[in-house]
C-alpha positions as a Python dict, from the first residue, in 0.01 Angstrom:
ca = {
    (1, 'M'): (0, 0, 0),
    (2, 'F'): (146, 143, 312),
    (3, 'I'): (-21, 376, 463),
    (4, 'Q'): (205, 658, 705),
    (5, 'T'): (56, 789, 1012),
    (6, 'E'): (162, 1117, 1128),
    (7, 'E'): (96, 1313, 1468),
    (8, 'T'): (-87, 1588, 1497),
    (9, 'P'): (-51, 1903, 1750),
    (10, 'N'): (-375, 1744, 1870),
    (11, 'P'): (-362, 1507, 2066),
    (12, 'A'): (-664, 1354, 1940),
    (13, 'T'): (-589, 1405, 1564),
    (14, 'L'): (-421, 1146, 1367),
    (15, 'K'): (-281, 1230, 1028),
    (16, 'F'): (-303, 895, 774),
    (17, 'L'): (-116, 955, 444),
    (18, 'P'): (-178, 659, 200),
    (19, 'G'): (115, 743, -109),
    (20, 'Q'): (-183, 891, -329),
    (21, 'P'): (-413, 1157, -388),
    (22, 'V'): (-682, 1231, -138),
    (23, 'L'): (-876, 1482, -285),
    (24, 'P'): (-656, 1620, -552),
    (25, 'G'): (-725, 1987, -512),
    (26, 'K'): (-987, 1982, -208),
    (27, 'N'): (-1048, 1974, 188),
    (28, 'L'): (-1368, 1867, 333),
    (29, 'E'): (-1413, 1826, 663),
    (30, 'F'): (-1659, 1607, 791),
    (31, 'L'): (-1769, 1666, 1151),
    (32, 'S'): (-2084, 1323, 1191),
    (33, 'L'): (-2223, 1031, 1040),
    (34, 'E'): (-2481, 1271, 875),
    (35, 'E'): (-2276, 1591, 687),
    (36, 'A'): (-2049, 1334, 574),
    (37, 'S'): (-2307, 1217, 252),
    (38, 'S'): (-2104, 1261, -24),
    (39, 'S'): (-1731, 1070, 92),
    (40, 'P'): (-1838, 762, 83),
    (41, 'L'): (-1444, 691, 300),
    (42, 'A'): (-1582, 910, 516),
    (43, 'Q'): (-1869, 741, 605),
    (44, 'I'): (-1684, 413, 692),
    (45, 'L'): (-1454, 567, 907),
    (46, 'F'): (-1723, 750, 1094),
    (47, 'K'): (-1880, 398, 1148),
    (48, 'I'): (-1538, 295, 1362),
    (49, 'D'): (-1590, 332, 1755),
    (50, 'G'): (-1481, 703, 1901),
    (51, 'V'): (-1403, 906, 1544),
    (52, 'I'): (-1626, 1236, 1594),
    (53, 'G'): (-1438, 1414, 1308),
    (54, 'V'): (-1227, 1340, 942),
    (55, 'F'): (-1065, 1606, 743),
    (56, 'L'): (-969, 1472, 329),
    (57, 'S'): (-698, 1692, 173),
    (58, 'E'): (-466, 1657, -149),
    (59, 'D'): (-285, 1379, -15),
    (60, 'F'): (-436, 1277, 305),
    (61, 'I'): (-646, 1206, 569),
    (62, 'S'): (-659, 1365, 912),
    (63, 'I'): (-861, 1144, 1190),
    (64, 'T'): (-954, 1284, 1487),
    (65, 'K'): (-1129, 1066, 1809),
    (66, 'D'): (-1269, 1098, 2059),
    (67, 'G'): (-1062, 1128, 2426),
    (68, 'S'): (-1204, 832, 2585),
    (69, 'R'): (-1050, 576, 2286),
    (70, 'E'): (-669, 455, 2285),
    (71, 'W'): (-557, 566, 1927),
    (72, 'A'): (-371, 196, 1971),
    (73, 'L'): (-669, 64, 1983),
    (74, 'M'): (-832, 258, 1657),
    (75, 'K'): (-552, 224, 1425),
    (76, 'P'): (-554, -135, 1296),
    (77, 'S'): (-915, -64, 1190),
    (78, 'L'): (-868, 321, 1027),
    (79, 'L'): (-602, 183, 895),
    (80, 'G'): (-751, -170, 711),
    (81, 'A'): (-1092, 112, 655),
    (82, 'I'): (-825, 333, 466),
    (83, 'M'): (-654, 79, 268),
    (84, 'E'): (-923, -83, 205),
    (85, 'H'): (-1158, 156, 22),
    (86, 'F'): (-833, 272, -198),
    (87, 'T'): (-795, -89, -273),
    (88, 'A'): (-1112, -152, -405),
    (89, 'K'): (-1092, 213, -584),
    (90, 'R'): (-1409, 325, -437),
    (91, 'P'): (-1465, 727, -460),
    (92, 'I'): (-1364, 937, -141),
    (93, 'V'): (-1652, 1135, -289),
    (94, 'L'): (-1918, 1130, -484),
    (95, 'E'): (-1948, 1353, -794),
    (96, 'A'): (-2323, 1368, -823),
    (97, 'Q'): (-2285, 1565, -479),
    (98, 'T'): (-1909, 1767, -542),
    (99, 'G'): (-2095, 1879, -925),
    (100, 'G'): (-2133, 2236, -893),
    (101, 'D'): (-1957, 2556, -706),
    (102, 'S'): (-1723, 2352, -515),
    (103, 'E'): (-1604, 2603, -402),
    (104, 'S'): (-1874, 2702, -193),
    (105, 'D'): (-1930, 2294, -66),
    (106, 'D'): (-1607, 2304, 39),
    (107, 'Q'): (-1664, 2652, 275),
    (108, 'K'): (-1918, 2497, 392),
    (109, 'M'): (-1772, 2154, 546),
    (110, 'T'): (-1455, 2345, 623),
    (111, 'K'): (-1675, 2621, 871),
}
């Protein structure tokens, strides 16, 4: 698995493209570990020092870091966590918590 990274207009946010679907048809944004309870992937990423935001989209993951951290020090851990998660075929979000009205769930998470 090869994960590409792209810079964004915000230097504190980096885009990770795993080359396979992440969250088809949905977007979810998490701003804390507590908010990420429905996403095992986001939970793992929040446990890496410096991560303050995770955005999951159809084909990419955007991660926002706090200003005191350097991407050069964080990227190896982030890439490893993403690669391990996808290689193990773990769920991106838990189905039981995403059932029901997904549109309102998306709106809540992205506000």
